[in-house]
Every structure is written in C-alpha cells, then in structure tokens.
Coordinates of C-alpha atoms and ligand atoms in Angstrom, one line a residue:
Chain A
M1 CA -18.2 -3.1 39.6
E2 CA -17.0 -2.0 43.0
L3 CA -13.8 -3.1 44.7
I4 CA -14.0 -3.3 48.4
L5 CA -11.6 -3.8 51.3
D6 CA -13.5 -5.1 54.3
H7 CA -11.9 -4.7 57.7
V8 CA -8.4 -5.7 56.6
N9 CA -5.6 -6.4 59.1
H10 CA -2.2 -7.5 58.1
S11 CA 1.2 -8.1 59.8
Y12 CA 4.6 -9.2 58.7
G13 CA 5.9 -11.2 61.6
D14 CA 5.5 -9.0 64.7
V15 CA 5.2 -5.9 62.6
E16 CA 1.6 -4.8 62.3
V17 CA 1.3 -3.1 59.0
L18 CA -2.5 -2.5 58.3
N19 CA -5.1 -2.1 61.0
D20 CA -8.8 -2.4 60.2
I21 CA -8.9 -0.8 56.8
S22 CA -12.2 -0.6 55.0
L23 CA -12.7 1.3 51.8
S24 CA -14.2 1.0 48.4
V25 CA -13.4 2.0 44.8
G26 CA -16.5 2.6 42.8
S27 CA -17.0 2.5 39.0
G28 CA -15.3 5.4 37.3
E29 CA -13.8 6.7 40.5
I30 CA -10.2 7.5 41.4
V31 CA -9.5 6.9 45.0
C32 CA -6.1 8.2 46.2
I33 CA -4.4 6.7 49.2
V34 CA -1.8 8.9 50.9
G35 CA 0.3 8.2 53.9
P36 CA 3.8 8.5 55.2
S37 CA 6.3 6.0 53.7
G38 CA 6.3 2.6 55.3
C39 CA 2.7 2.9 56.5
G40 CA 1.5 -0.1 54.4
K41 CA 0.2 1.5 51.2
S42 CA 1.9 -0.9 48.8
T43 CA 0.8 -3.8 51.1
L44 CA -2.7 -2.6 50.9
L45 CA -2.6 -2.4 47.1
R46 CA -1.1 -5.9 46.9
I47 CA -4.0 -7.2 49.0
L48 CA -6.5 -5.3 46.9
G49 CA -5.3 -6.9 43.7
G50 CA -4.9 -10.4 45.0
L51 CA -1.1 -10.6 45.1
E52 CA -1.2 -11.0 48.9
K53 CA -3.6 -12.6 51.4
P54 CA -4.6 -10.4 54.4
D55 CA -4.3 -11.9 57.9
A56 CA -7.9 -10.9 58.6
G57 CA -10.7 -9.3 56.6
A58 CA -11.0 -9.6 52.8
A59 CA -10.7 -7.9 49.4
L60 CA -14.1 -8.2 47.7
I61 CA -15.6 -7.6 44.3
A62 CA -19.2 -6.4 44.2
G63 CA -20.9 -6.9 40.8
D64 CA -19.4 -8.3 37.6
P65 CA -16.6 -6.7 35.8
P66 CA -17.4 -5.6 32.3
A67 CA -17.6 -8.6 30.0
D68 CA -14.8 -7.4 27.7
S69 CA -12.4 -6.8 30.6
L70 CA -9.5 -9.2 30.1
N71 CA -7.8 -8.5 33.5
P72 CA -10.2 -6.7 35.8
L73 CA -7.6 -5.7 38.4
T74 CA -4.6 -4.4 36.7
Y75 CA -1.5 -2.9 38.2
V76 CA 0.7 0.0 37.2
F77 CA 4.0 -0.2 39.0
Q78 CA 6.3 2.5 40.3
D79 CA 9.3 0.9 38.5
F80 CA 7.3 0.4 35.2
A81 CA 8.1 -3.3 35.1
L82 CA 8.6 -3.4 31.3
L83 CA 10.4 -6.4 29.8
P84 CA 13.7 -4.9 28.4
W85 CA 13.8 -7.7 25.7
R86 CA 10.5 -6.7 24.2
T87 CA 9.7 -3.5 22.2
V88 CA 6.9 -1.2 23.3
E89 CA 4.5 -3.1 21.1
G90 CA 5.9 -6.5 22.4
N91 CA 5.4 -5.4 26.0
I92 CA 1.7 -4.7 25.3
S93 CA 1.2 -7.9 23.3
L94 CA 2.7 -9.9 26.1
V95 CA -0.4 -9.3 28.2
L96 CA -2.8 -9.9 25.3
E97 CA -1.2 -13.2 24.2
D98 CA -2.2 -15.0 27.3
H99 CA -5.8 -14.0 27.0
S100 CA -5.7 -15.4 23.5
V101 CA -6.1 -12.0 21.8
R102 CA -4.0 -12.4 18.7
K103 CA -3.1 -11.0 15.3
D104 CA -5.6 -8.4 14.0
K105 CA -7.5 -8.0 17.2
A106 CA -4.3 -7.5 19.2
R107 CA -3.0 -5.1 16.6
A108 CA -6.1 -3.0 16.8
I109 CA -6.0 -2.9 20.6
I110 CA -2.3 -2.0 20.6
T111 CA -2.7 0.8 18.0
D112 CA -5.6 2.2 20.1
V113 CA -3.8 2.2 23.4
L114 CA -0.6 3.6 21.9
A115 CA -2.6 6.4 20.4
R116 CA -4.3 7.2 23.7
T117 CA -1.0 7.4 25.5
K118 CA 0.6 9.4 22.6
L119 CA 3.1 6.6 21.9
S120 CA 2.2 5.8 18.3
E121 CA 5.6 6.6 16.9
F122 CA 7.4 4.5 19.5
A123 CA 5.7 1.1 18.8
N124 CA 9.0 -0.4 17.8
A125 CA 11.3 1.3 20.3
W126 CA 13.1 -0.7 23.1
P127 CA 12.4 0.3 26.7
R128 CA 16.1 1.3 27.1
Q129 CA 15.6 4.0 24.5
L130 CA 12.7 5.6 26.4
S131 CA 12.8 8.3 29.1
G132 CA 11.2 7.5 32.5
G133 CA 8.0 9.3 31.6
M134 CA 7.7 7.4 28.3
K135 CA 8.3 4.1 30.1
Q136 CA 5.4 4.8 32.5
R137 CA 3.2 5.8 29.5
V138 CA 4.0 2.3 28.0
A139 CA 3.1 0.7 31.3
I140 CA -0.2 2.7 31.4
A141 CA -0.9 1.7 27.8
R142 CA -0.2 -1.9 28.7
A143 CA -2.7 -1.6 31.6
L144 CA -5.3 0.0 29.4
S145 CA -5.0 -2.8 26.8
V146 CA -6.5 -5.4 29.0
N147 CA -9.5 -3.1 29.6
P148 CA -9.2 -3.1 33.4
A149 CA -12.2 -2.6 35.7
V150 CA -9.9 -1.0 38.3
M151 CA -6.4 0.1 37.8
L152 CA -4.2 -0.4 40.9
M153 CA -1.4 2.3 40.6
D154 CA 1.4 2.2 43.2
E155 CA 3.2 5.5 43.1
P156 CA 3.2 5.5 39.3
L157 CA 4.8 9.0 39.1
S158 CA 7.2 8.8 42.0
A159 CA 10.2 7.7 39.9
L160 CA 9.8 10.7 37.6
D161 CA 11.0 14.2 37.7
S162 CA 8.6 16.9 38.6
Q163 CA 8.1 18.3 35.1
T164 CA 7.4 14.8 33.6
R165 CA 5.0 14.2 36.6
E166 CA 3.0 17.3 35.7
L167 CA 2.8 16.2 32.0
L168 CA 1.7 12.7 32.9
M169 CA -0.9 14.0 35.4
D170 CA -2.4 16.1 32.6
D171 CA -2.4 13.0 30.4
L172 CA -4.0 10.9 33.1
I173 CA -6.8 13.5 33.5
E174 CA -7.3 13.6 29.8
L175 CA -7.4 9.8 29.6
W176 CA -9.9 9.6 32.5
G177 CA -12.1 12.1 30.5
Q178 CA -11.9 9.6 27.5
V179 CA -12.3 6.2 29.2
G180 CA -13.4 7.0 32.7
F181 CA -11.3 4.3 34.3
S182 CA -11.5 3.5 38.0
A183 CA -8.3 3.5 40.0
C184 CA -6.9 3.0 43.4
Y185 CA -4.0 5.4 43.2
I186 CA -1.3 5.3 45.8
T187 CA 1.0 8.2 46.4
H188 CA 2.9 10.0 49.1
N189 CA 2.6 13.2 47.1
L190 CA -0.4 15.3 48.3
A191 CA -0.4 17.5 45.2
E192 CA -0.9 14.4 43.0
A193 CA -3.7 13.2 45.3
V194 CA -5.5 16.6 45.2
R195 CA -5.2 16.7 41.4
L196 CA -6.3 13.2 40.6
G197 CA -8.5 11.9 43.4
H198 CA -12.2 11.9 43.6
R199 CA -11.7 10.7 47.1
I200 CA -8.6 10.9 49.2
V201 CA -8.0 8.3 51.9
M202 CA -5.2 9.3 54.4
L203 CA -3.5 6.6 56.4
S204 CA -1.7 7.1 59.7
R205 CA 1.9 5.9 60.1
R206 CA 2.5 2.2 60.7
P207 CA 0.3 0.4 61.6
G208 CA -1.7 2.1 58.9
K209 CA -5.2 3.0 60.0
I210 CA -7.6 5.3 58.1
R211 CA -7.0 8.7 59.5
E212 CA -9.2 10.8 57.3
I213 CA -11.3 10.6 54.1
V214 CA -11.8 13.6 52.0
D215 CA -14.1 13.8 49.0
I216 CA -13.4 16.4 46.4
D217 CA -16.3 17.5 44.3
I218 CA -14.5 19.7 41.7
P219 CA -14.4 17.8 38.4
L220 CA -10.9 16.6 37.6
N221 CA -10.4 18.7 34.4
E222 CA -11.5 21.9 36.2
R223 CA -9.2 21.6 39.2
I224 CA -6.5 23.5 37.6
N225 CA -8.9 26.5 37.6
H226 CA -9.6 26.3 41.3
P227 CA -6.1 26.7 42.8
A228 CA -7.3 28.2 46.0
E229 CA -9.7 25.4 46.9
T230 CA -7.3 22.6 46.0
A231 CA -4.5 24.3 47.8
A232 CA -6.7 24.6 50.9
I233 CA -7.4 20.9 50.8
Q234 CA -3.8 20.1 50.3
R235 CA -2.8 22.2 53.2
R236 CA -5.4 20.6 55.5
L237 CA -4.2 17.2 54.5
W238 CA -0.6 18.2 55.1
E239 CA -1.5 19.6 58.6
A240 CA -2.9 16.2 59.4
M241 CA 0.0 14.2 57.9
R242 CA 2.9 16.3 59.1
D243 CA 3.1 14.8 62.6
E244 CA 2.6 11.2 61.2
A245 CA 5.3 11.7 58.7
R246 CA 7.7 13.1 61.2
A247 CA 7.1 10.3 63.6
A248 CA 7.4 7.7 60.8
D249 CA 10.6 9.3 59.7
R250 CA 12.1 8.9 63.2
E251 CA 11.2 5.2 63.5
L252 CA 13.9 2.6 63.2
S253 CA 13.2 0.1 60.4
D254 CA 15.1 -2.8 58.8
V255 CA 13.4 -2.5 55.5
A256 CA 14.0 0.5 53.3
Chain B
M1 CA 23.1 47.5 44.3
S2 CA 22.8 49.3 41.0
L3 CA 22.7 47.5 37.6
D4 CA 26.0 49.2 36.7
A5 CA 27.7 47.7 39.7
T6 CA 26.6 44.2 38.8
N7 CA 27.8 44.8 35.3
E8 CA 31.1 45.8 36.5
L9 CA 31.4 42.8 38.8
G10 CA 30.4 40.6 35.9
A11 CA 33.1 42.1 33.7
Q12 CA 35.8 41.9 36.3
P13 CA 37.1 38.4 35.8
R14 CA 37.5 38.9 32.1
R15 CA 39.6 42.0 32.6
N16 CA 41.7 40.1 35.1
V17 CA 42.4 37.3 32.8
S18 CA 43.8 39.5 30.1
E19 CA 45.8 41.4 32.6
L20 CA 47.2 38.2 34.1
Q21 CA 47.9 36.8 30.7
Q22 CA 50.0 39.7 30.0
S23 CA 51.8 39.4 33.3
G24 CA 52.4 35.7 32.7
K25 CA 50.8 34.9 36.1
I26 CA 48.2 32.5 34.6
K27 CA 48.2 28.8 33.7
P28 CA 45.4 26.4 32.8
V29 CA 43.9 24.0 35.3
P30 CA 45.8 20.8 34.8
F31 CA 43.8 18.1 33.0
R32 CA 43.4 15.0 35.1
G33 CA 40.5 13.2 33.4
G34 CA 40.9 10.9 30.4
G35 CA 42.3 7.3 30.3
F36 CA 40.5 4.2 31.6
V37 CA 38.3 4.3 28.5
H38 CA 38.4 1.5 25.9
S39 CA 38.8 2.7 22.3
R40 CA 38.7 0.2 19.5
H41 CA 41.9 -0.6 17.7
R42 CA 41.0 -3.3 15.2
F43 CA 44.3 -3.8 13.5
I44 CA 46.7 -3.7 16.5
A45 CA 46.3 -7.4 17.3
P46 CA 46.8 -8.9 13.8
I47 CA 49.7 -6.6 13.2
L48 CA 51.3 -7.5 16.5
F49 CA 50.7 -11.2 15.7
V50 CA 52.4 -11.0 12.3
V51 CA 55.3 -9.0 13.8
L52 CA 55.8 -11.6 16.5
V53 CA 55.8 -14.4 14.0
I54 CA 58.3 -12.6 11.8
L55 CA 60.6 -11.9 14.8
W56 CA 60.3 -15.6 15.8
E57 CA 61.1 -16.7 12.3
I58 CA 64.1 -14.4 12.1
G59 CA 65.2 -15.6 15.6
S60 CA 65.0 -19.2 14.4
Q61 CA 66.8 -18.5 11.1
T62 CA 69.7 -16.7 12.7
G63 CA 70.0 -19.4 15.4
F64 CA 69.2 -17.0 18.2
I65 CA 66.2 -19.4 19.1
S66 CA 67.5 -22.9 19.3
N67 CA 65.7 -25.3 16.9
I68 CA 65.4 -27.9 19.7
A69 CA 63.7 -25.5 22.0
L70 CA 61.2 -24.1 19.5
P71 CA 60.8 -24.9 15.8
A72 CA 60.6 -22.0 13.3
P73 CA 57.1 -20.9 12.3
S74 CA 57.9 -22.0 8.8
E75 CA 58.5 -25.6 10.0
A76 CA 55.2 -25.6 11.9
A77 CA 53.6 -24.3 8.8
G78 CA 55.2 -27.2 6.9
A79 CA 53.8 -29.7 9.4
M80 CA 50.4 -28.1 8.9
S81 CA 50.6 -28.3 5.1
D82 CA 51.7 -32.0 5.5
L83 CA 48.4 -32.5 7.4
F84 CA 46.5 -30.9 4.5
E85 CA 48.4 -32.9 1.8
T86 CA 47.9 -36.2 3.4
G87 CA 44.3 -35.3 4.3
M88 CA 44.9 -36.3 7.9
I89 CA 43.7 -33.0 9.1
W90 CA 40.1 -33.9 8.2
N91 CA 40.4 -37.2 10.2
H92 CA 41.7 -35.3 13.2
L93 CA 39.4 -32.4 12.9
S94 CA 36.2 -34.4 12.3
A95 CA 36.9 -36.7 15.2
S96 CA 37.5 -33.8 17.6
L97 CA 34.6 -31.7 16.3
Y98 CA 32.2 -34.7 16.6
R99 CA 33.2 -35.2 20.3
L100 CA 33.1 -31.5 21.0
V101 CA 29.8 -30.8 19.4
V102 CA 28.0 -33.9 20.8
G103 CA 29.5 -33.6 24.3
W104 CA 29.0 -29.8 24.6
S105 CA 25.4 -29.8 23.1
L106 CA 24.2 -32.6 25.3
G107 CA 25.9 -31.3 28.4
S108 CA 24.5 -27.8 27.8
L109 CA 21.0 -29.0 27.0
I110 CA 20.7 -31.2 30.1
G111 CA 22.5 -28.5 32.1
V112 CA 20.0 -25.8 31.1
F113 CA 17.1 -28.1 31.9
V114 CA 18.4 -29.2 35.3
G115 CA 19.4 -25.6 36.1
L116 CA 15.8 -24.4 35.3
A117 CA 14.4 -27.2 37.4
I118 CA 16.6 -26.3 40.4
A119 CA 15.6 -22.6 40.0
L120 CA 11.9 -23.2 39.6
F121 CA 11.1 -26.0 42.0
S122 CA 12.2 -25.7 45.6
L123 CA 12.0 -29.4 46.1
V124 CA 14.5 -30.0 43.3
R125 CA 16.7 -27.3 44.6
A126 CA 16.8 -28.8 48.1
G127 CA 17.5 -32.2 46.7
V128 CA 19.8 -31.7 43.8
S129 CA 21.8 -28.5 44.3
P130 CA 24.0 -30.0 47.2
F131 CA 25.0 -32.8 44.8
I132 CA 25.8 -30.2 42.1
S133 CA 28.0 -28.3 44.5
A134 CA 29.7 -31.5 45.6
L135 CA 30.4 -32.8 42.1
F136 CA 31.2 -29.5 40.4
P137 CA 34.8 -29.1 41.7
I138 CA 35.9 -32.6 40.7
P139 CA 38.2 -32.4 37.6
K140 CA 36.1 -34.6 35.2
I141 CA 39.3 -35.9 33.6
A142 CA 39.9 -37.8 36.9
L143 CA 36.8 -39.7 36.2
L144 CA 37.8 -40.8 32.7
P145 CA 38.9 -44.3 33.7
L146 CA 35.5 -44.8 35.2
F147 CA 33.9 -43.4 32.1
I148 CA 36.0 -45.9 30.0
I149 CA 34.6 -48.7 32.1
W150 CA 31.1 -47.5 31.8
F151 CA 30.9 -46.2 28.3
G152 CA 33.8 -48.1 26.5
I153 CA 37.2 -47.0 25.3
G154 CA 35.6 -45.5 22.1
E155 CA 33.7 -42.3 21.6
G156 CA 31.4 -42.9 24.6
S157 CA 33.9 -42.1 27.3
K158 CA 35.3 -39.0 25.6
V159 CA 31.9 -37.6 24.9
A160 CA 30.8 -38.4 28.5
T161 CA 33.9 -36.6 29.9
I162 CA 33.0 -33.4 27.9
L163 CA 29.3 -33.8 28.7
F164 CA 29.9 -33.9 32.5
G165 CA 32.5 -31.1 32.3
V166 CA 30.0 -28.9 30.5
F167 CA 26.9 -29.9 32.5
F168 CA 27.9 -28.5 35.9
P169 CA 28.9 -25.0 35.0
T170 CA 25.8 -24.8 32.8
V171 CA 23.6 -25.8 35.7
I172 CA 25.1 -23.2 38.0
A173 CA 25.0 -20.4 35.4
T174 CA 21.4 -21.2 34.6
Y175 CA 20.0 -21.2 38.0
G176 CA 22.1 -18.2 39.0
G177 CA 20.7 -16.4 36.0
V178 CA 17.1 -17.3 36.9
D179 CA 17.6 -16.3 40.6
N180 CA 18.7 -12.9 39.3
V181 CA 15.7 -12.2 37.2
D182 CA 13.9 -9.1 38.5
R183 CA 11.2 -10.3 40.9
N184 CA 9.1 -7.3 40.0
L185 CA 8.8 -8.5 36.4
I186 CA 7.5 -11.9 37.6
R187 CA 5.0 -10.1 39.9
M188 CA 4.0 -8.0 36.9
G189 CA 3.4 -11.2 34.9
Q190 CA 1.3 -12.7 37.6
S191 CA -0.7 -9.5 38.0
F192 CA -1.7 -9.6 34.4
G193 CA -2.9 -13.2 34.8
L194 CA -0.1 -14.8 32.7
S195 CA 0.1 -18.6 33.0
W196 CA 3.0 -20.2 34.8
I197 CA 4.4 -21.5 31.5
S198 CA 4.1 -18.1 29.9
I199 CA 6.0 -16.5 32.9
V200 CA 8.8 -19.1 32.5
R201 CA 8.9 -18.8 28.7
K202 CA 8.5 -15.1 28.3
I203 CA 10.0 -13.6 31.5
I204 CA 12.2 -16.0 33.3
I205 CA 14.1 -17.6 30.4
P206 CA 14.8 -14.4 28.5
G207 CA 15.8 -12.7 31.7
A208 CA 18.3 -15.5 32.5
L209 CA 19.6 -15.7 28.9
P210 CA 22.6 -13.3 29.4
A211 CA 23.8 -15.4 32.3
I212 CA 23.2 -18.7 30.4
L213 CA 25.2 -17.4 27.4
S214 CA 28.1 -16.3 29.5
G215 CA 28.0 -19.7 31.1
F216 CA 28.3 -21.2 27.5
R217 CA 31.4 -19.2 27.0
I218 CA 33.0 -20.8 30.0
S219 CA 31.7 -24.3 29.4
A220 CA 33.0 -24.1 25.8
S221 CA 36.5 -23.6 26.9
I222 CA 36.2 -26.3 29.5
A223 CA 34.9 -28.6 26.7
I224 CA 38.0 -27.9 24.6
I225 CA 40.4 -28.6 27.5
L226 CA 38.6 -31.8 28.3
L227 CA 38.5 -32.8 24.6
V228 CA 42.3 -32.6 24.4
A229 CA 42.8 -34.4 27.7
A230 CA 40.4 -37.2 26.8
E231 CA 42.0 -37.6 23.4
M232 CA 45.4 -37.9 24.9
I233 CA 44.1 -41.1 26.6
G234 CA 43.4 -43.7 24.0
A235 CA 42.4 -42.1 20.8
E236 CA 43.6 -42.8 17.3
F237 CA 42.4 -39.5 15.7
G238 CA 41.7 -36.1 17.1
I239 CA 43.7 -33.0 17.8
G240 CA 44.7 -34.2 21.2
A241 CA 45.9 -37.5 19.9
Y242 CA 47.9 -35.7 17.2
I243 CA 49.6 -33.4 19.8
L244 CA 50.3 -36.4 22.1
M245 CA 51.9 -38.3 19.2
A246 CA 54.0 -35.3 18.2
G247 CA 55.1 -34.8 21.8
A248 CA 56.1 -38.4 22.1
L249 CA 58.3 -38.2 19.0
F250 CA 59.6 -34.7 20.0
A251 CA 58.3 -33.5 16.7
T252 CA 57.9 -30.0 18.0
D253 CA 56.8 -28.6 14.6
Q254 CA 53.8 -30.9 14.6
L255 CA 53.2 -30.0 18.2
I256 CA 53.0 -26.3 17.4
A257 CA 50.8 -27.0 14.4
G258 CA 48.4 -28.9 16.7
V259 CA 48.4 -26.1 19.3
A260 CA 47.6 -23.7 16.5
M261 CA 44.6 -25.8 15.5
L262 CA 43.4 -25.7 19.1
S263 CA 43.8 -22.0 19.2
V264 CA 41.8 -21.6 16.0
L265 CA 39.2 -23.9 17.3
G266 CA 38.9 -21.9 20.5
L267 CA 38.7 -18.6 18.6
T268 CA 36.0 -20.0 16.3
V269 CA 33.9 -21.2 19.3
G270 CA 34.3 -17.8 21.0
W271 CA 33.2 -16.1 17.8
L272 CA 30.2 -18.3 17.4
I273 CA 29.1 -17.5 20.9
S274 CA 29.6 -13.8 20.3
R275 CA 27.3 -14.1 17.3
A276 CA 24.7 -15.9 19.3
E277 CA 24.9 -13.1 22.0
H278 CA 24.6 -10.5 19.3
M279 CA 21.5 -12.1 17.9
L280 CA 19.7 -13.2 21.0
L281 CA 20.6 -10.2 23.2
S282 CA 20.2 -7.4 20.7
W283 CA 17.9 -5.7 23.1
R284 CA 20.8 -4.8 25.3
A285 CA 22.5 -2.8 22.6
Ligands
ADP301 N1 7.3 -8.8 52.2 C1 7.5 -8.1 53.4 N2 8.1 -8.8 54.4 C2 8.3 -8.1 55.6 N3 7.9 -6.9 55.8 C3 7.4 -6.2 54.8 C4 7.2 -6.7 53.5 N4 6.6 -5.8 52.7 C5 6.5 -4.7 53.5 N5 7.0 -4.9 54.7 C6 7.0 -3.9 55.8 O1 5.7 -3.4 55.9 C7 5.7 -2.0 56.1 C8 4.8 -1.4 55.0 O2 5.4 -1.5 53.8 P1 4.8 -0.9 52.4 O3 3.5 -1.5 52.3 O4 5.8 -1.2 51.3 O5 4.8 0.6 52.8 P2 4.6 1.9 51.8 O6 4.3 1.4 50.5 O7 3.5 2.6 52.5 O8 5.8 2.7 51.9 C9 7.1 -1.6 56.0 O9 7.5 -1.3 57.3 C10 7.9 -2.7 55.5 O10 9.1 -2.8 56.2
MG302 MG1 5.3 1.6 48.6

C-alpha cells in the first residue's frame, strides 16, 4: 500500500499553510518531513491521516492495506495521548475493543506489542507512573497493536530529553528491522531525520513548499557506522534550512 | 596552571571555614524554606471537638454560659436520647433521608444527562444553556409555593425543590467537565477509528468524572440546605420539621440535637462522596 499526497494546498483563513505538496510513502519506507516550526508539518500529517480536509488536492491510498490491518493509518502523537485512567494494558486494549478484538486474541496482541516495545513488566502500570520515554513507548505499542499500514508520527520524540531520544531511536530502528513498518515521520530535528529516514522531505517556511528531497541509501541499522556520510547529509540539510528557520523565527504569529 | 595550584584552590574554602569557626566570624545561612505544606494530624480535630464540648459543659454548669442562650451539651444529649427512646428519630430520619436520596439522585441523574447533551450537541447547547444560566441563580426555595401547587403539599413538592436545586449545579459541573477534557485525547480516539459512542463512554465521561464528582459535593450540600428549608414549610416529620418545632417552643436543647443530626448527615454525605472519588478516581493517586 502506498500513501500519496497529491498537489495539496491548505489555508487557515488568510494564512496559507501548505502550497502544492506532493509526496508518497511506500510500503516499508520511513519518510521524514523536516521544516522550521510553524511551516505546516502537523497540518500536513493531519491531512495525510484524514483528520483534516485540504482546501485543494487530496490524500490518496494506492493499493489495499493488508487484510489484518485494523487501522491502516495510525498516529503517534508528540504528547503521547494516553488515557490517564487506563493502565498501559488498558490503553492498548482501548483501540482493540472497537475493532471487536477481545479476550484471548486481544491478550495475545497486547503481550506481543508490549514485548516488542520492552514494556512487558509495565502492563499494569498507570501512565502517571511512567517516564516520558516509557509513555511514548506505550503509544508506539498501541499504534503497533492495530497493525498499521502507515504510522503517522508527529514529532514523537520532541517531548523527550536527548538521552531518551537516542534510546528510542535505537528502539525504533530495531523495531523497523523486525516489522518493517512504513511511516511518515515529522520532526524538526535533522539528526533524527538522518538516522531514521529512507527519504527526507524538507519544507520551506510557511507557506510550506517542498524545498528539497533527499534519499539516503545507507540501511537504517548501519547508519551509526557511517558517521561521516550522515553528518555530511545533515550539514547540507542544515545549510538549506538555516535561512528558512531564521526567517520563520522572525515572523509574527498569533498561534504558538 | 599546575595541578598543585588547583588542589590548593580547592582546599582553600575548607581551611577558611575552620579558621573562621575559631574566630567566631561565621554563621549558617538562615533557613527560609518550610511551612505552607500540609502534614496530616488525624487526632487534632476529635481532640479539639471533645475539649470544646467539655469547656462548653463546664461553662454551662458553672453558669458562665446562660442556659437561656445556649443549653448544656448534656441537655442536648438528653434531647437526643429522648428521640431514640420514643423512636421518633427514625420517623424524622427516614422522612428526611427519603426526600434527600430521591431528590438528589433524580436531580443528579437528569443533571448529568442534560449536561452531557449540552456539551456534546451544539444545538442543545445553543438552545438550553441560556435557560440554565437564567434559572441557576434563582433560590429554589422561592419556588416552593409553586411546587406545592404543582406537586402537592406532600412529598412531591419537597423532592421537587431538592431535585431542582441539585439539577442546575450538576448540569454546569458536567458540561464544564466535558469542555475541559483534553481535545488531543478525543483526536486520538478518532484517529484509531473509535466509534462516537466509544469516545463518549471511554474518553469523555471518564475525563469529565473528576469535575462531575466535585459537582456532586456541592450539590449534596445544596440538597441538605433545601431539605431543611422545605421541611420547615409544611412537614410533619423530618429533621427540618423537628428543628422548626423546637425553635417554636424555644426548646433549645432539641434545636441543638437537630442541628447535630444535620451535621452528622452532612459529614456522612461528604464521606460517601470521598469514598466514591477514591474508588472511581484511583488513577489520579
Ligand atoms: N486549527 C488551526 N487554525 C488556525 N491556524 C492553524 C491551525 N492549525 C495550525 N494553524 C497555523 O498553521 C501554521 C502551521 O501549523 P502546524 O501545521 O502546526 O506547523 P508545524 O507543525 O510545522 O509547527 C501555523 O502558523 C499555525 O499557526
Ligand atoms: Mg507541529
């Protein structure tokens, strides 16, 4: 299955946010979208997952999602979005209950995704007892439980400290090695993009246009052994982004 | 800079301290933190209560507190034991509890439903919430004569007074609670394909529950106030009727006994709601 954005334009009132964006996320591919803050990355992701309608253009699905995918387009949010009144297990079963996965089957799925995200001992913990990194692991486990065709991740690591971020990046790479998920991964952190992206799409400042697309051929699990190449790509991206970011920073805006 | 030099620098403050200590030129940084923290003292309140009652009793016995102004606690206790001996306490209590339980439960139930409807459907909000705002500030006891005409002098008018008094604050607490549920959680529910009813049942209602329960706390005390007021107008039995009768006869010992019953009733209701909060909101710790 391939997820496609076809010539998408979007505005909020007079503010043009996205300008003629076309991109696609193929099967097993992680596409990172980077851009200065306020350039419309979250808006793009909401359109991609059907939470918002674009003014022009469309989000399209090519091919059928896998038959066992309960929720083909599944989000992972920056603020985790866990229900504080449900335990780790309860938060995952929440999204299975509505797809009439119950009892033994649900239990098997929950055990599996908790093991994959190294959370097995925390099945009965409350979200308030978990660190930020653990909460995001739960959110990733929850996303995996519905067997998504594409994961839509909106700055999933941005609320975490840099050490936790490193750990979770390693975990995501390991996880990708196991399940080979597809993802559209939004970030403003170029280091994350260079570590996790098969392709990096850079947006300009608002209104977001595609400024540059970079494909990285080095396999994800080997990137750590190619520091020179990845650093070079990261530097090139930063050269391109610096002026955009500086200009975006100096813009007046009513919305934080 | 050599290593030795850094060592010496590092050691310097310590040497200075001992020197200064000897010379007496040193004092600790004054402590300014502390206070403004709650620590639990479980026994203070009961002890204070007992001490006050004893002081009151002594005051009454010695004549320092005039018997006309305030009866001795022992007299109030006597009035209370009279109530038990004659069995009248059960008549009064059961009449009051019936009105309270029926009025409060119905008012809360309808209030939560209307509050949810206002919060979830913008048409209902646009239509109903101005009426709620307009009717909420009316003291419901002022409507008692109307309720007597509509629902009769018996139980109906009293239950209705409590029901209406409880209804409005419950509506407002409920829809305020729903409005404050984290929008991101609702978005999350939608993004996982949860049905509307699941989002309401599993995300919105649990998220609003803390606000609804604190609304219950307020509505329960309103219910007790209205109970007494309604019972003071045309009731044979009930704590309010008992207090009114005692007041009319200037039987201050009975009056104090009645007030003590109300206080126990209020404490019990508060305790029950605390239990409910403890059970339903255990996730908050
Ligand atoms: N619901 C909305 N209503 C109005 N303006 C919005 C809304 N959401 C986002 N915006 C505006 O659109 C622009 C892009 O926002 P967003 O997509 O969140 O950017 P990013 O995620 O790249 O930081 C911002 O300037 C923001 O102010
Ligand atoms: Mg964003």
